[in-house]
Amino acid sequence: MDGPAASGKSSTARSVARRLGFVHVNSGLLYRAITWWALDRGIAGDGPALEAAVPGLDVDFVPAREGFDVSVEGTRPGPGLESPEVTARVSAVSTLPAVRDVVLERLRRAGRRHEIVCDGRDIGTAVFPGADLKIFLVAEAGERSRRRLRQRGTPFTDEDVERETRRLEARDRLDRSRPLSPLRRAPDAIEIDTTAMSPDQVVDAILELAAAAFR
Ligand code: CDP
């Protein structure tokens, strides 16, 4: 399952996985964990240092109560993965080939060991080109920022929505324009525009497609 920032991939993938009895694998968590670690070490802006350090980095999915959490160098950053600092840097860190290599390897290993629903930006194009079912989730940018702000649970103004929209669009631009595994719909992915759909409607639509794909 791929799509732009805050298009609902993670929550949808989690529900679909639960309903299918599969495991949800959120690839963005690995990019966020590497970014969190790099910020902690003060090398998040230093491409060469990061490229040198990442191949030996102890970063992977670890079993959690439901699905997977991630651990980096023995620490589970938890909510730290969603901090504004990590979110602001993660797309730049994700452009580095060494970073993408490490994440690709971890994702494919999870895919060999489990039946998974995996979400990200390049899952259908680069990570699992032979996936049984590929979904590309989209939604209008304003709606995506309202959903993200609602998720935070605090009141927000129209200006907050505009600011969040600018942030999401900047991240999407970086994710779409990088040379390596850019955000793109795979030719055989089914696009679902969720702008006017409820979360349950999206999940049901995907379960129907899964039932047909697995028949
Ligand atoms: O949840 P949200 O849409 O905000 O983002 P995420 O899935 O946590 O991913 C964070 C960032 O990681 C993205 O903006 C991409 O820069 C990068 N990413 C990627 O390059 N490839 C993936 N398969 C998943 C995430």
mmCIF file of N, CA and C in Angstrom, residues 30-39 43-47 50-51 54 85-86 88-100 103 174-175 178:
data_model
loop_
_atom_site.group_PDB
_atom_site.id
_atom_site.type_symbol
_atom_site.label_atom_id
_atom_site.label_comp_id
_atom_site.label_asym_id
_atom_site.label_seq_id
_atom_site.Cartn_x
_atom_site.Cartn_y
_atom_site.Cartn_z
ATOM 1 N N LEU A 30 10.748 2.540 9.906
ATOM 2 C CA LEU A 30 12.194 2.297 9.815
ATOM 3 C C LEU A 30 12.928 3.569 9.377
ATOM 4 N N TYR A 31 12.360 4.280 8.370
ATOM 5 C CA TYR A 31 12.993 5.545 7.958
ATOM 6 C C TYR A 31 12.983 6.539 9.108
ATOM 7 N N ARG A 32 11.882 6.549 9.859
ATOM 8 C CA ARG A 32 11.800 7.465 10.999
ATOM 9 C C ARG A 32 12.792 7.071 12.102
ATOM 10 N N ALA A 33 12.978 5.751 12.326
ATOM 11 C CA ALA A 33 13.905 5.303 13.378
ATOM 12 C C ALA A 33 15.337 5.704 13.026
ATOM 13 N N ILE A 34 15.712 5.548 11.755
ATOM 14 C CA ILE A 34 17.071 5.928 11.338
ATOM 15 C C ILE A 34 17.245 7.442 11.487
ATOM 16 N N THR A 35 16.208 8.197 11.132
ATOM 17 C CA THR A 35 16.272 9.661 11.252
ATOM 18 C C THR A 35 16.367 10.076 12.723
ATOM 19 N N TRP A 36 15.577 9.423 13.567
ATOM 20 C CA TRP A 36 15.601 9.711 15.017
ATOM 21 C C TRP A 36 17.012 9.479 15.575
ATOM 22 N N TRP A 37 17.605 8.362 15.196
ATOM 23 C CA TRP A 37 18.948 8.019 15.666
ATOM 24 C C TRP A 37 19.973 9.043 15.156
ATOM 25 N N ALA A 38 19.847 9.408 13.869
ATOM 26 C CA ALA A 38 20.798 10.359 13.280
ATOM 27 C C ALA A 38 20.688 11.734 13.954
ATOM 28 N N LEU A 39 19.472 12.154 14.297
ATOM 29 C CA LEU A 39 19.287 13.428 14.998
ATOM 30 C C LEU A 39 19.942 13.360 16.375
ATOM 31 N N ILE A 43 24.041 13.775 13.311
ATOM 32 C CA ILE A 43 24.535 13.596 11.938
ATOM 33 C C ILE A 43 23.395 13.563 10.907
ATOM 34 N N ALA A 44 22.199 14.021 11.318
ATOM 35 C CA ALA A 44 21.053 13.914 10.402
ATOM 36 C C ALA A 44 21.243 14.757 9.145
ATOM 37 N N GLY A 45 22.078 15.822 9.234
ATOM 38 C CA GLY A 45 22.291 16.663 8.058
ATOM 39 C C GLY A 45 23.566 16.307 7.319
ATOM 40 N N ASP A 46 24.246 15.246 7.770
ATOM 41 C CA ASP A 46 25.552 14.897 7.223
ATOM 42 C C ASP A 46 25.439 13.593 6.421
ATOM 43 N N GLY A 47 25.113 13.740 5.136
ATOM 44 C CA GLY A 47 24.898 12.575 4.268
ATOM 45 C C GLY A 47 26.036 11.570 4.303
ATOM 46 N N LEU A 50 26.199 9.624 7.553
ATOM 47 C CA LEU A 50 25.061 8.706 7.662
ATOM 48 C C LEU A 50 25.243 7.490 6.757
ATOM 49 N N GLU A 51 25.680 7.751 5.536
ATOM 50 C CA GLU A 51 25.881 6.659 4.580
ATOM 51 C C GLU A 51 26.929 5.681 5.112
ATOM 52 N N VAL A 54 25.152 3.764 8.478
ATOM 53 C CA VAL A 54 23.901 3.013 8.388
ATOM 54 C C VAL A 54 24.052 1.514 8.066
ATOM 55 N N GLU A 85 10.604 17.149 14.616
ATOM 56 C CA GLU A 85 11.994 17.169 14.135
ATOM 57 C C GLU A 85 12.239 15.997 13.196
ATOM 58 N N VAL A 86 11.773 14.792 13.614
ATOM 59 C CA VAL A 86 11.943 13.608 12.765
ATOM 60 C C VAL A 86 11.162 13.799 11.464
ATOM 61 N N ALA A 88 10.334 16.466 9.934
ATOM 62 C CA ALA A 88 10.932 17.471 9.053
ATOM 63 C C ALA A 88 12.155 16.927 8.319
ATOM 64 N N ARG A 89 12.866 15.978 8.899
ATOM 65 C CA ARG A 89 14.126 15.487 8.300
ATOM 66 C C ARG A 89 13.972 14.196 7.510
ATOM 67 N N VAL A 90 12.914 13.428 7.793
ATOM 68 C CA VAL A 90 12.883 12.029 7.326
ATOM 69 C C VAL A 90 12.947 11.900 5.803
ATOM 70 N N SER A 91 12.342 12.820 5.069
ATOM 71 C CA SER A 91 12.357 12.671 3.613
ATOM 72 C C SER A 91 13.761 12.867 3.053
ATOM 73 N N ALA A 92 14.532 13.784 3.650
ATOM 74 C CA ALA A 92 15.914 13.989 3.186
ATOM 75 C C ALA A 92 16.751 12.749 3.501
ATOM 76 N N VAL A 93 16.598 12.205 4.707
ATOM 77 C CA VAL A 93 17.362 11.003 5.082
ATOM 78 C C VAL A 93 16.986 9.835 4.159
ATOM 79 N N SER A 94 15.714 9.774 3.774
ATOM 80 C CA SER A 94 15.232 8.656 2.945
ATOM 81 C C SER A 94 15.752 8.693 1.516
ATOM 82 N N THR A 95 16.385 9.797 1.118
ATOM 83 C CA THR A 95 16.933 9.838 -0.246
ATOM 84 C C THR A 95 18.261 9.086 -0.333
ATOM 85 N N LEU A 96 18.914 8.806 0.798
ATOM 86 C CA LEU A 96 20.265 8.217 0.778
ATOM 87 C C LEU A 96 20.212 6.732 0.406
ATOM 88 N N PRO A 97 20.999 6.328 -0.615
ATOM 89 C CA PRO A 97 20.961 4.928 -1.061
ATOM 90 C C PRO A 97 21.249 3.929 0.063
ATOM 91 N N ALA A 98 22.207 4.222 0.951
ATOM 92 C CA ALA A 98 22.541 3.257 2.013
ATOM 93 C C ALA A 98 21.361 3.064 2.958
ATOM 94 N N VAL A 99 20.623 4.141 3.195
ATOM 95 C CA VAL A 99 19.448 4.065 4.067
ATOM 96 C C VAL A 99 18.376 3.200 3.409
ATOM 97 N N ARG A 100 18.132 3.434 2.116
ATOM 98 C CA ARG A 100 17.092 2.661 1.420
ATOM 99 C C ARG A 100 17.471 1.175 1.357
ATOM 100 N N VAL A 103 16.686 -0.511 4.729
ATOM 101 C CA VAL A 103 15.237 -0.664 4.933
ATOM 102 C C VAL A 103 14.683 -1.751 4.015
ATOM 103 N N LEU A 174 9.506 16.123 -2.201
ATOM 104 C CA LEU A 174 10.803 15.448 -2.036
ATOM 105 C C LEU A 174 10.667 13.955 -2.345
ATOM 106 N N ASP A 175 9.594 13.339 -1.829
ATOM 107 C CA ASP A 175 9.413 11.890 -2.007
ATOM 108 C C ASP A 175 9.172 11.532 -3.477
ATOM 109 N N ARG A 178 12.798 12.299 -5.755
ATOM 110 C CA ARG A 178 14.125 11.693 -5.546
ATOM 111 C C ARG A 178 14.379 10.657 -6.650
#
